[in-house]
Structure formats: structure tokens, C-alpha cells
Coordinates of C-alpha atoms in Angstrom, one line a residue:
M1 CA -52.5 -56.0 36.9
K2 CA -50.2 -55.7 38.9
R3 CA -47.7 -55.6 35.9
R4 CA -49.5 -52.9 33.9
A5 CA -48.9 -51.1 37.2
G6 CA -45.8 -51.6 37.6
E7 CA -44.7 -50.8 33.6
R8 CA -46.8 -47.1 34.4
E9 CA -44.7 -46.4 37.3
K10 CA -42.0 -47.4 36.0
E11 CA -42.6 -45.2 33.2
W12 CA -44.2 -42.2 35.3
K13 CA -40.2 -42.5 37.3
K14 CA -38.0 -42.1 33.7
K15 CA -40.2 -39.1 32.4
K16 CA -39.7 -37.3 35.5
L17 CA -36.0 -38.3 34.9
L18 CA -36.3 -36.8 32.5
E19 CA -38.4 -34.3 32.9
E20 CA -35.9 -32.8 35.2
L21 CA -32.8 -33.5 33.4
G22 CA -34.0 -31.0 30.5
E23 CA -30.8 -31.0 27.8
N24 CA -28.6 -31.5 30.9
T25 CA -26.4 -35.3 30.6
L26 CA -25.6 -37.3 34.6
P27 CA -21.9 -37.0 35.2
Y28 CA -21.0 -41.0 35.3
K29 CA -17.3 -42.4 35.4
T30 CA -14.7 -44.5 34.0
P31 CA -11.5 -47.0 35.7
A32 CA -9.4 -43.6 34.2
D33 CA -11.6 -41.4 36.1
D34 CA -8.9 -40.5 39.6
D35 CA -12.3 -41.0 42.1
F36 CA -14.1 -44.7 39.8
H37 CA -13.1 -46.5 43.1
Q38 CA -14.4 -44.2 45.8
L39 CA -17.6 -44.3 44.0
W40 CA -17.7 -47.9 43.2
K41 CA -16.3 -48.5 47.0
T42 CA -18.7 -46.1 48.5
K43 CA -22.2 -46.7 45.8
Y44 CA -21.8 -49.9 44.3
S45 CA -19.4 -51.7 46.7
N46 CA -22.0 -55.1 46.1
L47 CA -20.9 -54.7 42.0
V48 CA -17.7 -57.4 42.3
F49 CA -15.3 -57.3 39.3
R50 CA -12.4 -59.6 38.5
K51 CA -10.5 -60.5 35.3
S52 CA -9.7 -63.1 33.0
D53 CA -6.8 -63.2 34.5
T54 CA -8.4 -65.2 37.2
V55 CA -10.3 -67.8 35.5
P56 CA -8.6 -71.0 35.0
E57 CA -7.0 -70.5 31.0
E58 CA -9.3 -74.6 30.2
L59 CA -12.4 -73.8 31.8
H60 CA -12.1 -70.6 29.4
Q61 CA -11.6 -72.8 26.4
M62 CA -14.4 -75.3 27.2
V63 CA -16.6 -71.8 27.2
Q64 CA -16.0 -69.6 24.5
E65 CA -15.0 -73.1 21.7
S66 CA -19.6 -73.8 23.2
F67 CA -20.4 -70.2 22.4
L68 CA -19.5 -70.9 18.7
T69 CA -20.7 -74.0 18.7
L70 CA -24.0 -73.0 19.1
R71 CA -24.2 -69.4 17.5
K72 CA -22.8 -71.9 14.5
H73 CA -26.1 -74.6 14.9
D74 CA -27.8 -71.8 14.5
C75 CA -28.9 -71.7 17.9
F76 CA -29.4 -68.4 19.3
F77 CA -33.0 -66.1 18.5
Q78 CA -34.0 -63.2 18.8
D79 CA -37.2 -63.2 21.8
L80 CA -40.3 -60.8 20.1
V81 CA -41.3 -59.2 24.2
R82 CA -44.1 -57.2 24.8
I83 CA -42.8 -53.3 26.5
K84 CA -45.7 -51.2 26.7
G85 CA -48.5 -53.2 25.5
K86 CA -46.2 -53.3 21.9
D87 CA -44.0 -56.7 20.6
F88 CA -40.9 -56.2 19.9
V89 CA -38.1 -58.3 18.7
T90 CA -34.9 -58.0 21.1
P91 CA -31.4 -56.9 18.9
V92 CA -30.0 -59.4 21.6
S93 CA -30.0 -63.4 20.3
R94 CA -30.4 -65.6 23.0
I95 CA -30.6 -69.0 24.8
L96 CA -31.5 -70.3 27.6
I97 CA -30.1 -72.9 29.4
G98 CA -30.5 -75.1 33.5
N99 CA -31.7 -77.4 35.1
P100 CA -34.2 -79.9 33.1
G101 CA -37.7 -78.4 33.4
C102 CA -36.9 -75.2 34.2
T103 CA -38.2 -72.0 32.9
Y104 CA -37.8 -68.3 32.7
K105 CA -39.7 -65.5 31.7
Y106 CA -38.8 -61.8 30.7
L107 CA -40.7 -59.1 29.5
N108 CA -43.7 -61.4 28.5
T109 CA -41.8 -63.9 27.6
R110 CA -41.2 -67.3 28.8
L111 CA -38.1 -69.6 28.3
F112 CA -37.7 -72.9 28.2
T113 CA -34.0 -74.5 28.9
V114 CA -32.4 -76.6 27.2
P115 CA -31.3 -79.2 30.1
W116 CA -28.0 -78.8 30.0
P117 CA -26.8 -83.1 31.6
T118 CA -27.8 -83.0 34.7
E119 CA -27.3 -86.9 36.5
G120 CA -31.1 -89.3 36.2
Y121 CA -31.9 -86.8 33.5
D122 CA -32.6 -88.5 29.9
I123 CA -31.3 -85.8 28.0
N124 CA -31.2 -86.6 23.4
Y125 CA -29.2 -83.8 22.3
C126 CA -29.3 -83.1 18.2
N127 CA -25.5 -83.3 17.9
P128 CA -22.8 -84.1 20.2
Q129 CA -21.4 -80.4 20.4
I130 CA -24.1 -79.3 21.8
R131 CA -23.9 -81.2 24.2
D132 CA -20.5 -80.6 25.0
A133 CA -21.7 -77.1 24.7
C134 CA -23.8 -77.7 27.6
N135 CA -21.9 -79.8 29.8
A136 CA -19.1 -76.2 29.0
L137 CA -21.7 -74.5 31.0
I138 CA -22.2 -75.8 34.0
R139 CA -18.8 -76.2 34.0
L140 CA -19.0 -72.5 34.7
N141 CA -21.9 -72.4 36.5
D142 CA -20.7 -74.7 39.2
Y143 CA -17.0 -72.3 39.3
L144 CA -19.3 -68.7 39.5
H145 CA -21.8 -70.3 42.1
I146 CA -17.6 -70.9 44.1
E147 CA -16.4 -67.6 43.4
A148 CA -19.6 -66.3 44.7
V149 CA -20.1 -67.9 47.9
K150 CA -16.7 -66.8 48.6
A151 CA -17.7 -63.3 47.6
L152 CA -20.5 -62.9 49.6
Q153 CA -18.4 -64.8 52.1
E154 CA -16.5 -61.9 52.4
Q155 CA -18.2 -59.2 51.8
N156 CA -19.7 -60.0 54.9
L157 CA -16.2 -60.6 57.1
F158 CA -15.8 -57.0 55.6
E159 CA -19.1 -56.2 57.2
T160 CA -18.2 -57.9 60.7
K161 CA -14.7 -56.3 61.0
E162 CA -16.0 -52.7 60.8
I163 CA -19.3 -53.7 63.2
K164 CA -16.3 -55.2 65.6
D165 CA -13.4 -52.1 64.7
T166 CA -16.6 -49.4 65.3
T167 CA -16.9 -51.1 69.1
R168 CA -14.0 -50.5 69.7
L169 CA -13.2 -47.3 69.3
D170 CA -16.6 -46.3 71.0
G171 CA -14.8 -48.4 73.6
E172 CA -12.2 -47.1 74.3
K173 CA -14.3 -43.4 74.4
N174 CA -16.3 -44.3 76.6
F175 CA -13.7 -45.7 80.4
A176 CA -16.9 -46.5 82.0
T177 CA -17.4 -49.0 80.3
S178 CA -16.1 -52.5 81.8
I179 CA -13.4 -54.9 79.4
T180 CA -16.0 -57.6 80.1
E181 CA -19.0 -55.1 79.4
T182 CA -17.1 -54.1 76.2
G183 CA -16.5 -57.3 74.8
S184 CA -20.4 -58.5 75.1
I185 CA -21.3 -55.8 73.4
S186 CA -19.8 -56.8 70.7
K187 CA -20.1 -60.2 70.1
D188 CA -24.0 -59.0 69.9
Q189 CA -23.1 -55.6 67.4
S190 CA -20.7 -58.0 65.4
S191 CA -23.9 -60.6 64.8
C192 CA -26.8 -58.5 64.5
C193 CA -24.9 -57.4 61.9
V194 CA -24.0 -60.4 59.9
P195 CA -27.0 -61.9 57.9
E196 CA -28.4 -64.3 59.2
D197 CA -28.0 -66.4 56.4
D198 CA -25.8 -70.0 57.4
Y199 CA -23.3 -71.3 54.5
I200 CA -26.7 -72.7 53.1
S201 CA -28.4 -70.0 52.5
L202 CA -25.3 -68.2 50.4
K203 CA -25.0 -71.3 48.9
N204 CA -28.9 -72.0 47.9
R205 CA -28.7 -67.3 47.0
T206 CA -25.9 -68.6 44.1
A207 CA -27.5 -71.9 43.1
Y208 CA -27.6 -71.3 39.7
N209 CA -30.7 -72.7 38.3
L210 CA -30.4 -72.1 34.7
T211 CA -28.0 -69.2 32.6
L212 CA -29.0 -66.7 29.1
L213 CA -26.9 -66.6 26.7
N214 CA -27.0 -63.5 24.6
Y215 CA -24.9 -63.0 21.2
M216 CA -25.1 -60.0 19.5
D217 CA -22.5 -58.2 17.1
P218 CA -23.5 -54.5 16.9
L219 CA -22.3 -54.7 12.8
Q220 CA -25.2 -55.9 11.8
M221 CA -26.8 -53.5 13.4
L222 CA -28.7 -50.6 11.9
Y223 CA -30.0 -48.9 14.4
L224 CA -29.2 -48.9 19.0
K225 CA -31.1 -46.6 21.2
Q226 CA -28.7 -44.5 22.6
E227 CA -28.9 -44.1 26.7
P228 CA -30.5 -41.0 28.2
Y229 CA -29.2 -40.5 31.0
F230 CA -25.4 -40.1 31.6
G231 CA -24.1 -40.0 27.6
M232 CA -22.0 -43.4 27.7
G233 CA -23.7 -44.0 23.5
N234 CA -25.2 -47.4 22.1
M235 CA -27.0 -49.5 24.5
A236 CA -26.7 -53.0 22.8
V237 CA -29.8 -53.7 26.5
S238 CA -31.5 -50.6 28.1
W239 CA -31.0 -49.8 31.6
H240 CA -33.4 -52.6 34.0
H241 CA -33.9 -54.5 36.9
D242 CA -33.1 -58.4 36.2
E243 CA -36.7 -59.9 36.2
N244 CA -38.2 -63.3 38.0
L245 CA -35.3 -64.0 40.8
V246 CA -35.1 -65.0 44.4
K247 CA -35.0 -62.3 46.7
R248 CA -31.2 -61.9 47.1
S249 CA -29.8 -63.6 44.9
T250 CA -26.8 -62.9 42.8
V251 CA -26.4 -63.1 39.6
A252 CA -22.7 -64.2 37.7
V253 CA -22.2 -62.5 33.7
Y254 CA -19.2 -64.3 31.6
S255 CA -18.6 -61.8 29.2
Y256 CA -16.4 -63.1 26.4
S257 CA -16.4 -60.4 23.0
C258 CA -15.0 -61.6 19.8
E259 CA -11.7 -58.5 20.3
G260 CA -9.4 -58.7 16.9
S261 CA -13.0 -58.8 14.8
A262 CA -13.6 -55.9 12.0
M263 CA -14.1 -52.5 13.4
E264 CA -15.5 -49.2 11.9
E265 CA -13.4 -46.4 11.4
S266 CA -15.6 -43.9 12.6
N267 CA -15.6 -40.1 12.6
E268 CA -17.8 -39.8 15.6
Q269 CA -16.5 -37.9 18.3
K270 CA -15.6 -39.9 20.9
L271 CA -17.5 -40.3 23.9
K272 CA -16.1 -38.8 26.8
G273 CA -15.1 -41.7 29.5
R274 CA -15.7 -44.5 27.9
D275 CA -14.3 -46.6 24.4
P276 CA -17.5 -47.1 22.2
A277 CA -15.0 -50.0 20.6
V278 CA -14.9 -51.6 24.0
W279 CA -18.3 -53.4 25.8
H280 CA -19.3 -52.1 28.4
V281 CA -21.8 -52.6 31.9
G282 CA -23.1 -49.6 33.2
L283 CA -24.5 -49.0 37.0
K284 CA -26.8 -46.7 38.4
V285 CA -28.4 -46.1 41.5
A286 CA -32.0 -46.6 40.5
W287 CA -34.0 -43.5 39.4
D288 CA -31.2 -42.1 41.5
I289 CA -29.7 -38.0 39.6
E290 CA -27.0 -37.4 42.7
T291 CA -25.3 -40.3 41.9
P292 CA -22.4 -40.4 39.5
G293 CA -22.8 -44.3 37.7
L294 CA -20.1 -46.8 36.0
A295 CA -19.3 -47.7 32.6
I296 CA -16.9 -50.7 33.4
P297 CA -14.6 -51.7 30.4
L298 CA -15.7 -56.0 29.8
H299 CA -13.2 -58.0 27.7
Q300 CA -12.0 -60.9 26.4
G301 CA -13.4 -63.7 29.9
D302 CA -14.4 -60.9 32.4
F303 CA -17.3 -61.5 34.8
Y304 CA -18.9 -59.7 37.8
L305 CA -21.0 -60.8 40.6
M306 CA -24.3 -58.1 41.4
L307 CA -24.3 -59.7 45.4
D308 CA -27.4 -59.5 47.9
D309 CA -29.8 -56.6 46.6
L310 CA -27.6 -54.6 43.7
N311 CA -30.6 -56.0 41.6
M312 CA -33.2 -54.0 43.4
T313 CA -31.7 -51.0 43.8
H314 CA -29.4 -50.7 41.8
Q315 CA -29.9 -50.8 37.3
H316 CA -28.1 -52.3 34.9
C317 CA -27.7 -52.0 31.0
V318 CA -24.9 -53.0 28.7
L319 CA -23.1 -50.6 26.0
A320 CA -22.4 -52.3 23.3
G321 CA -18.8 -52.4 21.1
F322 CA -17.7 -52.5 17.5
S323 CA -16.9 -56.8 18.4
P324 CA -19.6 -59.6 18.5
R325 CA -19.7 -60.0 22.4
F326 CA -21.7 -63.0 23.8
S327 CA -22.4 -63.3 27.9
S328 CA -24.1 -65.7 30.4
T329 CA -26.1 -64.4 32.3
H330 CA -26.2 -67.2 35.6
R331 CA -29.7 -66.7 37.8
V332 CA -31.2 -67.9 40.8
A333 CA -34.8 -67.3 38.9
D334 CA -37.7 -68.1 40.6
C335 CA -39.4 -70.7 39.6
S336 CA -42.2 -70.9 42.6
R337 CA -44.4 -70.1 39.6
G338 CA -41.5 -72.0 36.2
T339 CA -41.4 -75.6 36.4
L340 CA -43.3 -78.9 34.9
E341 CA -43.2 -80.2 38.6
Y342 CA -45.4 -77.2 39.3
I343 CA -47.4 -76.8 36.5
F344 CA -47.9 -80.9 36.7
G345 CA -48.8 -79.9 40.0
Q346 CA -51.7 -76.7 38.6
C347 CA -52.9 -79.8 36.4
E348 CA -53.9 -81.8 39.4
L349 CA -55.6 -79.8 40.8
A350 CA -57.8 -79.3 38.7
L351 CA -58.6 -82.6 37.4
Q352 CA -59.8 -83.9 40.7
N353 CA -63.1 -82.7 40.1
L354 CA -63.5 -84.5 36.9
Q355 CA -65.0 -87.4 37.3
T356 CA -66.0 -91.0 34.9
D357 CA -68.7 -93.3 35.0
S358 CA -67.2 -96.2 36.1
D359 CA -70.9 -97.9 33.6
S360 CA -71.0 -95.4 30.0
M361 CA -68.3 -94.3 31.0
A362 CA -69.2 -90.5 30.4
L363 CA -67.1 -88.0 32.2
S364 CA -68.9 -85.4 34.9
L365 CA -68.3 -82.8 37.9
K366 CA -67.6 -83.6 40.9
S367 CA -68.4 -79.6 42.5
L368 CA -70.1 -76.6 40.9
E369 CA -69.0 -74.9 43.5
T370 CA -68.1 -71.2 42.0
A371 CA -64.8 -71.6 44.1
V372 CA -64.3 -74.4 42.7
V373 CA -65.2 -73.5 38.5
K374 CA -63.1 -70.1 39.6
Q375 CA -59.7 -72.6 40.3
V376 CA -60.3 -74.5 37.4
E377 CA -60.8 -72.3 35.0
E378 CA -58.2 -69.9 36.0
I379 CA -55.6 -73.4 35.9
H380 CA -57.3 -74.1 32.5
N381 CA -56.2 -70.4 31.3
E382 CA -52.8 -70.7 32.8
V383 CA -51.3 -74.0 31.2
E384 CA -52.0 -71.9 28.1
F385 CA -51.0 -69.1 28.0
E386 CA -48.1 -69.1 30.6
W387 CA -47.2 -71.9 29.1
L388 CA -48.5 -73.6 25.5
R389 CA -49.6 -71.2 23.6
Q390 CA -45.7 -70.0 25.1
F391 CA -43.7 -72.9 24.4
W392 CA -45.3 -73.3 20.3
F393 CA -45.1 -69.9 19.5
Q394 CA -41.6 -70.0 19.8
G395 CA -41.6 -72.2 17.1
K396 CA -39.3 -75.4 16.3
R397 CA -36.5 -73.2 17.9
Y398 CA -35.8 -76.0 20.3
L399 CA -35.7 -78.9 18.4
K400 CA -32.0 -77.8 17.2
C401 CA -30.8 -78.8 20.1
T402 CA -32.6 -81.4 22.1
D403 CA -36.9 -82.8 21.4
W404 CA -36.5 -83.0 25.8
W405 CA -39.5 -81.1 25.5
L406 CA -42.1 -82.6 23.5
K407 CA -42.7 -85.5 26.3
P408 CA -44.2 -83.4 28.3
I409 CA -45.5 -81.1 26.6
A410 CA -47.3 -82.6 24.9
K411 CA -49.0 -84.2 28.7
L412 CA -50.2 -79.9 29.1
E413 CA -51.6 -80.7 25.3
E414 CA -53.1 -83.6 26.9
F415 CA -54.3 -81.7 30.1
W416 CA -55.1 -78.4 28.2
R417 CA -57.6 -80.9 26.4
K418 CA -59.0 -82.6 29.7
M419 CA -60.4 -78.7 30.9
E420 CA -61.6 -78.0 27.7
I421 CA -63.9 -80.9 27.9
M422 CA -64.6 -78.9 32.2
T423 CA -64.8 -76.4 30.6
S424 CA -67.7 -77.7 28.1
L425 CA -69.3 -78.8 31.9
V426 CA -69.3 -75.9 32.8
L427 CA -71.3 -74.3 30.3
S428 CA -73.1 -77.0 30.3
E429 CA -74.3 -77.9 33.8
V430 CA -75.4 -73.8 34.6
G431 CA -77.8 -73.9 31.7
K432 CA -80.3 -76.1 33.6
E433 CA -83.3 -75.5 35.8
E434 CA -82.7 -77.9 38.1
Q435 CA -80.1 -75.5 40.0
I436 CA -80.6 -73.3 42.2
D437 CA -80.9 -69.7 40.8
E438 CA -78.4 -67.6 43.5
Q439 CA -75.9 -69.8 43.1
R440 CA -76.5 -70.3 39.9
N441 CA -76.4 -67.0 38.6
E442 CA -72.7 -67.2 41.4
T443 CA -71.4 -70.0 39.2
I444 CA -71.6 -67.9 36.1
S445 CA -70.4 -64.5 36.4
C446 CA -67.0 -65.7 38.6
F447 CA -67.8 -68.8 35.1
L448 CA -68.4 -65.3 32.6
L449 CA -65.0 -63.2 33.6
V450 CA -62.6 -66.1 33.8
L451 CA -64.2 -67.2 29.4
T452 CA -64.2 -63.4 29.0
E453 CA -60.5 -63.3 30.5
R454 CA -59.2 -66.2 27.9
Q455 CA -61.2 -64.4 25.2
K456 CA -59.3 -61.5 24.8
L457 CA -55.3 -63.3 25.5
R458 CA -56.7 -65.1 22.6
K459 CA -57.0 -61.8 20.3
E460 CA -53.6 -60.9 21.7
W461 CA -51.8 -64.7 20.7
T462 CA -53.4 -64.1 17.2
A463 CA -52.0 -60.6 16.7
S464 CA -48.9 -61.6 18.4
R465 CA -48.9 -63.9 15.8
A466 CA -49.7 -61.2 12.6
V467 CA -46.7 -59.5 14.2
R468 CA -43.9 -62.5 15.0
S469 CA -44.7 -62.4 11.0
L470 CA -44.2 -59.0 10.5
K471 CA -41.3 -58.4 12.2
S472 CA -39.1 -61.4 10.4
H473 CA -39.9 -60.1 7.2
E474 CA -38.5 -57.1 8.3
H475 CA -35.5 -58.9 9.6
V476 CA -35.0 -60.5 6.5
K477 CA -34.9 -56.5 5.0
R478 CA -32.5 -55.5 7.7
R479 CA -30.3 -58.1 6.7
A480 CA -30.4 -57.1 3.1
A481 CA -29.2 -53.6 4.2
A482 CA -26.9 -54.8 6.5
L483 CA -24.7 -57.3 3.7
F484 CA -23.4 -54.6 2.5
R485 CA -22.5 -53.2 5.1
A486 CA -20.5 -56.1 6.5
R487 CA -18.5 -56.1 3.2
R488 CA -17.5 -53.1 3.0
L489 CA -16.4 -53.6 7.0
L490 CA -14.5 -56.4 6.8
A491 CA -12.8 -55.0 3.5
L492 CA -11.2 -51.8 4.9
S493 CA -10.9 -54.1 8.0
R494 CA -9.5 -58.2 6.9
S495 CA -5.4 -56.5 7.8
R496 CA -6.6 -55.3 11.0
I497 CA -7.6 -59.2 11.5
K498 CA -5.3 -60.6 14.7
V499 CA -4.8 -63.8 13.6
G500 CA -4.7 -65.3 17.7
G501 CA -7.7 -64.0 17.5
R502 CA -9.9 -67.7 17.4
C503 CA -13.0 -65.8 16.7
A504 CA -12.2 -62.9 14.9
L505 CA -12.7 -63.8 11.7
Q506 CA -14.6 -66.7 12.5
M507 CA -17.3 -63.8 13.8
A508 CA -17.2 -61.4 10.7
T509 CA -17.0 -63.5 7.9
S510 CA -19.9 -64.7 10.2
A511 CA -22.3 -61.1 8.0
L512 CA -21.7 -62.3 4.9
R513 CA -24.3 -65.6 5.4

């Protein structure tokens, strides 16, 4: 219910914003504009950008090879997501890599991590190259964690210096204030404005537990949505806040656009400000029509950090260029309800109400109290719809990388079967005449609510399977239509492909597969 209310509110805000704009577009700035850096400093100060030459070359090579390896082994998948009650296939293909047993949910779709090498875990990868790729990504994860901690420390030091400078100026104006009192005030104000987070807290807000990898080749897309507010052009990812993150945690994004690959010669009018051939990240203040937006070009090996509350106060989008692009988006996912440890704990809690007779081995319920029955059946729903159906709905995609999830999912299925038995036992017990009417009616009312929700969700999942089958068929047709286009583009661009671009020819040729 909360999620649906949130979606309605967002849709209302978007509609209102577009009505206010009418036929007009909002202004936005790129590095070519004189006031770009001043706008960044005053309105987007929690965005930190680093060019590729600040990253060790060895790390670049490892990470970029890992992208190509995962692509070669067909490890990127388009997701079927739900937006405003409708199912859509994402234009971007993704894979989630991270801590063993972690998941990440966005747009009603739960992704399960391909675990990166972790001490204490036995992870069987389908191919040594995939293990190497995951190992490279954890190396990148560690590097970005260190860089994010540094950025937050620099931010805190800058804020502290500003407060001290302000206090000093105030003290110079107030001649009646003694030197001792001024020093005291400076110390107090400084401590007020520096966040309470100590070094450990800074590390926790940057302790990335997973990365969501993205891949898209714009030349294989028959249609991309146009950016609606600023006229920035084709969008690979629409305006959004990243979901399900630890509050005020940093998001780190490493970008790898395959520059030098086939690019379409366009007769379309050039967009003012940004080069449509180059990938950009767009930023704007959420639901604001006064502040200009930003469009920042993303070149091979650049990365950026969204610090502190930027992800909550601002929205970002990804603007497509012409070349294929990978990105690795490192997050501190809120795993309070998204780990195996959590869901196993929920199952064990539910099964505490199931007992086995030592003689007959017959199963029975310990309690029929309404609160207990409600808790058990809600956990039953959670296991089925948040975990089992989410996992199997995505098919055997994870088996392309590892079989790690099969054992824990089998264990969850066993828990689910026991909870199905518990549901049957509740039905049996409330039908007995010896039950007190008032208690029985209360239990039945509560029980029916949960069962009704279960029936509704099962119907929705059945419909989603049908949609997925249809979307897959449509995708095959789109690929066939794109084939001719890809051949034409490849023929036009072979002469322009740089030999030094390691993925250029490979990516252009991949369109023909």
C-alpha cells in the first residue's frame, strides 16, 4: 500500500511539473557553459566526479576485461519490472554481484547476487573466467570504498573550515567578545556542523555490499525515451532515486563506454549543450523547476560518487550516447529484509508454531492465537512471493555463473512446504466445533485476509509469466529488425573503428549474433 501511494505521489508530481512547463523546457548546464562549475558547487556539491586518469591503469584493465568476460558468457539479462501496475522489460541488461546471500530489490523485482569471492564461503563458479571477473569487481569495490571515505572526510573538513572561518569573522566584528569566548564558540559551532559520524560511520556509509552492473548498446534499441524536462535527448535510464539503500549512504558509479566503436552518422539537429554521441549522467533537484539541471559527460573509465543525501534530495538519469556502455554501480543496499540470514530467521520463527507428536509423528499447531496465525501466514507469503517466485521467475540465469543459490533456495522450498502444511492445519482446526466461536471468528477473519492476498498475488505472478513469454517473443522480433540496422552501421563504421579500442570491433560485431 505504501509503495502504491508513493508511486501515485510521484506520478502526480511529474504531471504537475509537466503542466507547469507546458511547451517549454528547463535549462541545463554542461562543462561547456561558463556557469557550470558554480552551479555544481552551489546546488550539486554532494556529487564528486573523477576522471579516468585518477584510477590505476591496472585496475582499469582488470575491470574492463571483467565486463567483456561477463558479456561473452551471456551473463547480462534484461529484467521484467513493474511500474504503475504494468510490466516492462528494461532496455538495460543487468547482473548483480556482491556479498553471498544478499539481494537487491528495485521496481518490484528482486535480484540475487552472483557472489564475489569471499573468505569462508565455498563458491563454485561455472568458469574460471567468471571467477576472475567477480574478483576484479571486488577489487574495484574496495577501491571505490576508499575513495568514497576520502571524499566524505574532505567534505567534512571543508564544512568545518567554513564554520570556523564564519565564526572568526563574527568574532572580529564583535569587539566585546573575549578571545577565550570566541575560541569556545568556534569549537562548539564546529562540532555542531560536523556530522556525528566518526571514521567508523563513514566507512559503514561506504561499505558497499554489492554492485549492479549495467550494459546497453543503443544501436540495438529501436526506441529510447526522450528526456522530458530539459530536452537532453535519448535516455537509457529515466529520472529516479536509487531504491532500498542505507540512509545517507554513498553510491559509486564506474563507467566504461566503448569509445571508438560504430557510431551512427545522424542528420538530426544537434542537442544544445550535450553531444548526443557521448554518454552523460543527468542530475536535477527533485521536483524543482527553478534550478537548472546538469549533464556531465562520461568517458571510458570515469567514475562519480553521490555522497550523503544527494540520492534523496536529487534525481539522476543516464543519457545514452551512440556506443555500447557498461557501468558498475556500487551500493550499500539495505539488507534488513534482503539476506538469507534474515529470511531463514523468519522461517525458523514461523516453524516454532509447528510440533511433531513423538509417538505418531503427526504434525499439529502449538497455538491458534490470532496474532500467531497471522504472523506465520505473512511469513509464508513473504517466502513464496519475495523469494521463491522471484528466484525461479528469473529462470536459470544464475546458473550461467554459479550454482551457489541452489542449496539455500532448496532449503527455503522445504520451509515453504512445511508452512503449506501449517495453512492446512489452521483450516482443519478452525472447522472443529469445540473451538470458541468468538476466537474462531477472529482467527478466520484474519486468516482469510492473508489467504485472499496470497490468491491475488498468485494470479499476478501467473499473469507476469505470460507477459514475460510475450515480451521474449517481441524481443526476438526487435533483434531481427535491429540486425539489418546493425549490419548497415557496421559497414559504415569499419573504416572509423580505432584499432586501439579493445572492445570496439567486438561490440559492433556482437550486434550480428
